[in-house]
mmCIF file of C-alpha atoms in Angstrom:
data_model
loop_
_atom_site.group_PDB
_atom_site.id
_atom_site.type_symbol
_atom_site.label_atom_id
_atom_site.label_comp_id
_atom_site.label_asym_id
_atom_site.label_seq_id
_atom_site.Cartn_x
_atom_site.Cartn_y
_atom_site.Cartn_z
ATOM 1 C CA MET A 1 0.000 0.000 0.000
ATOM 2 C CA LYS A 2 1.223 3.481 -0.894
ATOM 3 C CA ALA A 3 0.469 6.515 1.244
ATOM 4 C CA VAL A 4 0.876 10.283 1.344
ATOM 5 C CA THR A 5 -0.187 12.930 3.838
ATOM 6 C CA PHE A 6 -1.841 16.242 2.994
ATOM 7 C CA VAL A 7 -0.722 18.663 5.679
ATOM 8 C CA GLY A 8 -1.556 22.310 6.228
ATOM 9 C CA TYR A 9 -3.021 24.813 8.612
ATOM 10 C CA LYS A 10 -6.705 25.674 8.901
ATOM 11 C CA LYS A 11 -8.324 27.053 5.723
ATOM 12 C CA SER A 12 -5.356 26.000 3.586
ATOM 13 C CA GLY A 13 -7.348 23.775 1.213
ATOM 14 C CA LYS A 14 -6.396 20.342 2.541
ATOM 15 C CA THR A 15 -9.808 18.741 2.125
ATOM 16 C CA ALA A 16 -10.424 20.024 -1.411
ATOM 17 C CA THR A 17 -6.911 18.994 -2.500
ATOM 18 C CA LEU A 18 -7.173 15.493 -1.061
ATOM 19 C CA GLU A 19 -10.665 15.052 -2.497
ATOM 20 C CA ALA A 20 -9.486 16.000 -5.992
ATOM 21 C CA VAL A 21 -6.568 13.543 -5.897
ATOM 22 C CA ALA A 22 -8.713 10.761 -4.422
ATOM 23 C CA ARG A 23 -11.296 11.175 -7.180
ATOM 24 C CA VAL A 24 -8.679 10.870 -9.947
ATOM 25 C CA LEU A 25 -7.026 7.816 -8.355
ATOM 26 C CA LYS A 26 -10.434 6.192 -7.948
ATOM 27 C CA GLU A 27 -11.246 6.863 -11.610
ATOM 28 C CA ARG A 28 -7.982 5.119 -12.515
ATOM 29 C CA GLY A 29 -9.229 1.965 -10.851
ATOM 30 C CA TYR A 30 -7.310 2.123 -7.575
ATOM 31 C CA ARG A 31 -8.745 1.263 -4.182
ATOM 32 C CA VAL A 32 -8.498 4.461 -2.162
ATOM 33 C CA ALA A 33 -8.706 4.870 1.611
ATOM 34 C CA ILE A 34 -8.767 8.217 3.422
ATOM 35 C CA ALA A 35 -7.731 8.932 7.016
ATOM 36 C CA LYS A 36 -8.524 12.242 8.694
ATOM 37 C CA SER A 37 -6.921 13.598 11.838
ATOM 38 C CA MET A 38 -9.402 15.598 13.906
ATOM 39 C CA HIS A 39 -8.604 18.093 16.652
ATOM 40 C CA ALA A 40 -12.007 17.701 18.292
ATOM 41 C CA ASP A 41 -13.144 14.528 20.019
ATOM 42 C CA PHE A 42 -14.994 12.268 17.606
ATOM 43 C CA ASP A 43 -17.051 10.549 20.274
ATOM 44 C CA ARG A 44 -18.724 13.134 22.512
ATOM 45 C CA GLU A 45 -18.375 12.667 26.258
ATOM 46 C CA ASN A 46 -21.407 11.077 27.936
ATOM 47 C CA SER A 47 -22.933 10.042 24.599
ATOM 48 C CA ASP A 48 -24.176 6.447 24.270
ATOM 49 C CA THR A 49 -21.204 5.376 22.152
ATOM 50 C CA TRP A 50 -18.784 7.098 24.553
ATOM 51 C CA ARG A 51 -20.263 5.129 27.464
ATOM 52 C CA PHE A 52 -20.130 1.884 25.468
ATOM 53 C CA SER A 53 -16.485 2.494 24.538
ATOM 54 C CA LYS A 54 -15.571 2.673 28.217
ATOM 55 C CA ILE A 55 -16.677 -0.949 28.524
ATOM 56 C CA ALA A 56 -16.157 -2.602 25.156
ATOM 57 C CA ASP A 57 -13.012 -3.066 23.086
ATOM 58 C CA ALA A 58 -14.862 -1.882 19.976
ATOM 59 C CA VAL A 59 -18.227 -0.277 19.267
ATOM 60 C CA ILE A 60 -20.080 -0.714 15.963
ATOM 61 C CA VAL A 61 -22.435 2.074 14.944
ATOM 62 C CA LYS A 62 -25.215 1.521 12.404
ATOM 63 C CA ALA A 63 -26.651 4.829 11.196
ATOM 64 C CA HIS A 64 -29.020 5.849 8.417
ATOM 65 C CA ASP A 65 -26.309 7.303 6.204
ATOM 66 C CA THR A 66 -23.148 5.413 7.167
ATOM 67 C CA ASP A 67 -21.620 2.784 9.434
ATOM 68 C CA ALA A 68 -18.658 3.114 11.785
ATOM 69 C CA LEU A 69 -16.363 1.023 13.946
ATOM 70 C CA LEU A 70 -15.109 2.862 17.025
ATOM 71 C CA PHE A 71 -11.994 1.554 18.751
ATOM 72 C CA ARG A 72 -8.747 2.799 20.240
ATOM 73 C CA ALA A 73 -5.657 1.889 18.233
ATOM 74 C CA LYS A 74 -2.513 1.373 20.290
ATOM 75 C CA ASP A 75 -0.436 3.314 17.769
ATOM 76 C CA ILE A 76 -0.512 4.655 14.220
ATOM 77 C CA ASN A 77 0.724 1.326 12.821
ATOM 78 C CA ALA A 78 -2.211 -0.509 14.363
ATOM 79 C CA LEU A 79 -4.586 2.041 12.854
ATOM 80 C CA PHE A 80 -3.111 1.825 9.356
ATOM 81 C CA SER A 81 -2.968 -1.992 9.473
ATOM 82 C CA MET A 82 -6.762 -2.059 9.271
ATOM 83 C CA VAL A 83 -6.688 -0.465 5.830
ATOM 84 C CA ASN A 84 -6.731 -2.613 2.701
ATOM 85 C CA ALA A 85 -6.230 -0.270 -0.254
ATOM 86 C CA ASP A 86 -3.820 0.679 -3.027
ATOM 87 C CA PHE A 87 -3.508 4.246 -1.763
ATOM 88 C CA LEU A 88 -4.008 5.668 1.715
ATOM 89 C CA LEU A 89 -4.473 9.452 1.674
ATOM 90 C CA LEU A 90 -4.170 11.185 5.024
ATOM 91 C CA GLU A 91 -5.498 14.632 5.891
ATOM 92 C CA GLY A 92 -3.493 16.147 8.705
ATOM 93 C CA PHE A 93 -1.176 13.833 10.661
ATOM 94 C CA LYS A 94 1.667 16.401 10.735
ATOM 95 C CA SER A 95 3.528 14.273 13.277
ATOM 96 C CA VAL A 96 3.775 11.261 10.938
ATOM 97 C CA GLN A 97 7.391 11.084 9.778
ATOM 98 C CA HIS A 98 7.566 7.917 7.648
ATOM 99 C CA LEU A 99 5.360 9.087 4.754
ATOM 100 C CA PRO A 100 5.812 11.701 2.018
ATOM 101 C CA ARG A 101 3.597 14.778 2.184
ATOM 102 C CA VAL A 102 1.824 17.318 0.033
ATOM 103 C CA ILE A 103 1.878 20.715 1.718
ATOM 104 C CA CYS A 104 -1.389 22.612 1.439
ATOM 105 C CA ALA A 105 -0.245 26.168 2.024
ATOM 106 C CA ARG A 106 -1.728 29.622 2.303
ATOM 107 C CA ASP A 107 1.605 31.304 1.585
ATOM 108 C CA ALA A 108 5.354 30.681 1.379
ATOM 109 C CA LYS A 109 5.646 30.938 5.160
ATOM 110 C CA ASP A 110 3.449 27.836 5.545
ATOM 111 C CA VAL A 111 5.697 25.904 3.173
ATOM 112 C CA LEU A 112 8.796 26.859 5.144
ATOM 113 C CA GLU A 113 7.211 25.763 8.419
ATOM 114 C CA LEU A 114 5.743 22.491 7.140
ATOM 115 C CA ASN A 115 8.540 21.273 4.885
ATOM 116 C CA ASN A 116 10.426 18.813 7.073
ATOM 117 C CA GLY A 117 12.188 17.105 4.185
ATOM 118 C CA LEU A 118 9.237 14.878 3.297
ATOM 119 C CA ALA A 119 7.374 17.239 0.952
ATOM 120 C CA ILE A 120 6.899 16.244 -2.685
ATOM 121 C CA ALA A 121 4.644 19.127 -3.773
ATOM 122 C CA VAL A 122 2.730 22.213 -2.678
ATOM 123 C CA SER A 123 -0.971 22.724 -3.293
ATOM 124 C CA GLY A 124 -3.963 24.295 -1.575
ATOM 125 C CA VAL A 125 -4.845 27.990 -1.459
ATOM 126 C CA MET A 126 -1.357 29.117 -2.435
ATOM 127 C CA ALA A 127 -1.588 27.234 -5.737
ATOM 128 C CA GLU A 128 -4.356 29.618 -6.860
ATOM 129 C CA SER A 129 -1.834 32.481 -7.033
ATOM 130 C CA GLY A 130 -0.226 31.156 -10.206
ATOM 131 C CA ILE A 131 3.183 30.407 -8.622
ATOM 132 C CA ASP A 132 4.862 27.396 -10.273
ATOM 133 C CA GLU A 133 7.524 26.609 -7.682
ATOM 134 C CA VAL A 134 8.443 27.425 -4.100
ATOM 135 C CA GLY A 135 11.402 26.178 -2.098
ATOM 136 C CA GLY A 136 12.321 23.737 -4.846
ATOM 137 C CA LEU A 137 8.860 22.136 -4.773
ATOM 138 C CA PRO A 138 6.342 22.165 -7.641
ATOM 139 C CA VAL A 139 3.166 24.121 -6.897
ATOM 140 C CA ILE A 140 0.122 22.333 -8.351
ATOM 141 C CA ASN A 141 -3.453 23.553 -8.234
ATOM 142 C CA ALA A 142 -5.495 20.450 -7.435
ATOM 143 C CA LEU A 143 -8.711 22.177 -8.488
ATOM 144 C CA THR A 144 -7.546 22.925 -12.042
ATOM 145 C CA GLU A 145 -4.862 20.227 -12.486
ATOM 146 C CA PRO A 146 -6.007 17.256 -10.372
ATOM 147 C CA GLU A 147 -4.537 14.753 -12.842
ATOM 148 C CA ARG A 148 -1.087 16.323 -12.557
ATOM 149 C CA LEU A 149 -1.067 16.126 -8.764
ATOM 150 C CA ALA A 150 -2.506 12.612 -8.879
ATOM 151 C CA ASP A 151 0.305 11.609 -11.282
ATOM 152 C CA LEU A 152 2.851 12.825 -8.734
ATOM 153 C CA VAL A 153 1.135 11.016 -5.851
ATOM 154 C CA GLU A 154 0.834 7.856 -7.933
ATOM 155 C CA LYS A 155 4.556 7.955 -8.685
ATOM 156 C CA ARG A 156 6.020 9.106 -5.381
ATOM 157 C CA ALA A 157 3.699 7.908 -2.612
ATOM 158 C CA PHE A 158 5.137 5.205 -0.347
ATOM 159 C CA MET A 159 4.854 3.758 3.139
ATOM 160 C CA LEU A 160 7.698 2.509 5.310
ATOM 161 C CA PRO A 161 7.095 -0.023 8.136
ATOM 162 C CA ASN A 162 7.634 2.608 10.867
ATOM 163 C CA ILE A 163 9.242 0.134 13.257
ATOM 164 C CA ASP A 164 12.768 1.664 13.395
ATOM 165 C CA CYS A 165 14.482 -1.718 13.163
ATOM 166 C CA HIS A 166 17.749 -0.009 12.067
ATOM 167 C CA MET A 167 18.458 -2.953 9.740
ATOM 168 C CA CYS A 168 19.120 -0.435 6.953
ATOM 169 C CA GLY A 169 21.220 1.703 9.286
ATOM 170 C CA PHE A 170 18.614 4.429 9.665
ATOM 171 C CA LYS A 171 15.349 5.227 11.405
ATOM 172 C CA CYS A 172 12.259 5.099 9.183
ATOM 173 C CA ALA A 173 11.935 8.906 9.337
ATOM 174 C CA GLU A 174 15.504 9.302 8.094
ATOM 175 C CA MET A 175 15.006 6.729 5.343
ATOM 176 C CA ALA A 176 11.771 8.443 4.266
ATOM 177 C CA LYS A 177 13.564 11.764 3.773
ATOM 178 C CA MET A 178 16.283 10.082 1.705
ATOM 179 C CA ILE A 179 13.667 8.391 -0.474
ATOM 180 C CA VAL A 180 11.960 11.745 -1.068
ATOM 181 C CA LYS A 181 15.326 13.261 -2.032
ATOM 182 C CA GLY A 182 15.993 10.363 -4.422
ATOM 183 C CA GLU A 183 19.020 9.161 -2.466
ATOM 184 C CA LYS A 184 17.334 5.869 -1.486
ATOM 185 C CA THR A 185 14.456 3.702 -2.711
ATOM 186 C CA LEU A 186 12.040 1.315 -1.026
ATOM 187 C CA ASN A 187 14.430 -1.475 -2.007
ATOM 188 C CA ASP A 188 16.841 -0.052 0.580
ATOM 189 C CA CYS A 189 14.327 -0.888 3.320
ATOM 190 C CA VAL A 190 15.428 -4.341 4.473
ATOM 191 C CA VAL A 191 12.017 -5.184 5.952
ATOM 192 C CA LEU A 192 10.203 -4.460 2.693
ATOM 193 C CA SER A 193 12.787 -5.811 0.250
ATOM 194 C CA SER A 194 13.856 -9.024 1.962
ATOM 195 C CA LYS A 195 11.828 -12.179 2.349
ATOM 196 C CA PRO A 196 11.063 -12.488 6.088
ATOM 197 C CA LYS A 197 11.574 -15.816 7.809
ATOM 198 C CA VAL A 198 8.306 -15.399 9.728
ATOM 199 C CA THR A 199 5.259 -13.704 8.203
ATOM 200 C CA VAL A 200 2.168 -12.831 10.215
ATOM 201 C CA LYS A 201 -0.927 -11.605 8.386
ATOM 202 C CA ILE A 202 -4.000 -10.086 10.008
ATOM 203 C CA ASP A 203 -6.976 -10.085 7.638
ATOM 204 C CA GLY A 204 -4.553 -10.311 4.734
ATOM 205 C CA GLN A 205 -2.326 -7.450 5.863
ATOM 206 C CA VAL A 206 1.305 -8.262 6.703
ATOM 207 C CA LEU A 207 2.366 -7.253 10.213
ATOM 208 C CA PRO A 208 5.940 -5.838 10.017
ATOM 209 C CA MET A 209 8.255 -7.483 12.530
ATOM 210 C CA LYS A 210 11.848 -6.880 13.509
ATOM 211 C CA ASP A 211 14.321 -9.759 13.216
ATOM 212 C CA TRP A 212 14.320 -10.502 16.933
ATOM 213 C CA VAL A 213 10.500 -10.608 16.978
ATOM 214 C CA GLN A 214 10.498 -13.047 14.053
ATOM 215 C CA GLU A 215 13.007 -15.209 15.897
ATOM 216 C CA LEU A 216 10.921 -15.079 19.075
ATOM 217 C CA VAL A 217 7.735 -16.097 17.239
ATOM 218 C CA GLU A 218 9.549 -18.880 15.384
ATOM 219 C CA LYS A 219 11.149 -20.411 18.479
ATOM 220 C CA THR A 220 7.985 -20.088 20.565
ATOM 221 C CA ILE A 221 5.789 -21.825 17.996
ATOM 222 C CA LYS A 222 8.310 -24.558 17.201
ATOM 223 C CA GLY A 223 8.922 -25.108 20.907
ATOM 224 C CA MET A 224 5.218 -25.605 21.603
ATOM 225 C CA LEU A 225 4.637 -27.823 18.578
ATOM 226 C CA SER A 226 7.668 -30.040 19.274
ATOM 227 C CA ALA A 227 6.016 -31.258 22.487
ATOM 228 C CA MET A 228 2.908 -32.421 20.618
ATOM 229 C CA LYS A 229 2.384 -35.969 19.443
ATOM 230 C CA GLY A 230 2.579 -36.257 15.694
ATOM 231 C CA TYR A 231 4.665 -33.130 15.186
ATOM 232 C CA ARG A 232 7.359 -33.281 12.538
ATOM 233 C CA GLY A 233 9.640 -30.548 11.371
ATOM 234 C CA GLY A 234 8.868 -28.897 8.067
ATOM 235 C CA ARG A 235 10.075 -26.100 5.848
ATOM 236 C CA LYS A 236 6.806 -24.217 6.243
ATOM 237 C CA ILE A 237 4.405 -24.074 9.187
ATOM 238 C CA GLU A 238 1.018 -22.411 8.790
ATOM 239 C CA ILE A 239 -1.185 -21.345 11.719
ATOM 240 C CA ILE A 240 -4.516 -19.622 11.175
ATOM 241 C CA ILE A 241 -6.395 -18.049 14.085
ATOM 242 C CA ARG A 242 -10.004 -17.021 13.471
ATOM 243 C CA ASP A 243 -12.026 -14.812 15.772
ATOM 244 C CA ASP A 244 -15.362 -15.727 14.201
#
């Protein structure tokens, strides 16, 4: 799955920019998922769902116009692991450091403040001024040139494991910046490029694991199975756990 964040301050055009890119990618036949970071609480205090969430691990909401699953992810990786799509487009999430970003800016000052080395383009309100480039980044108006910005996202979006295994010699945030600069590629990420010895999938999505975690899982499972009657060693062991 590829991903990119659309970051910017209030009234900078984030939503309109993301919506334009999502529409083009969808028209091209891709499965598109969108994640939005909200400053306000989604589940109001003392509401029915808020009270339920204090008891249950997850709350399912069936409404007239849409459905929702409310739960608390332990971290951003757990949240993203639920998504099964070709492209994940995120609105907000300024603190995410392992994904490239499109800066939705009101002016050049916004670009300077939000460009942390992960930016691949500038869009939003500033793009309506007719400026073609700022700080070495292309300025693309998503409202008039959505295909052009979608082309860039299609080509340059990526997602690193965000587990800081240091197997490549860098943290994921450092590797992400080098990929954006063109100094590295996803093939330089050992977790993504190498064939892991242990693979764990949750609803079809691979759970990234560091080497020592793979070794721990392998030895634990083999240790338990070796004590069972009828066990024989094999090149491949498959275990499926269903919650239904």
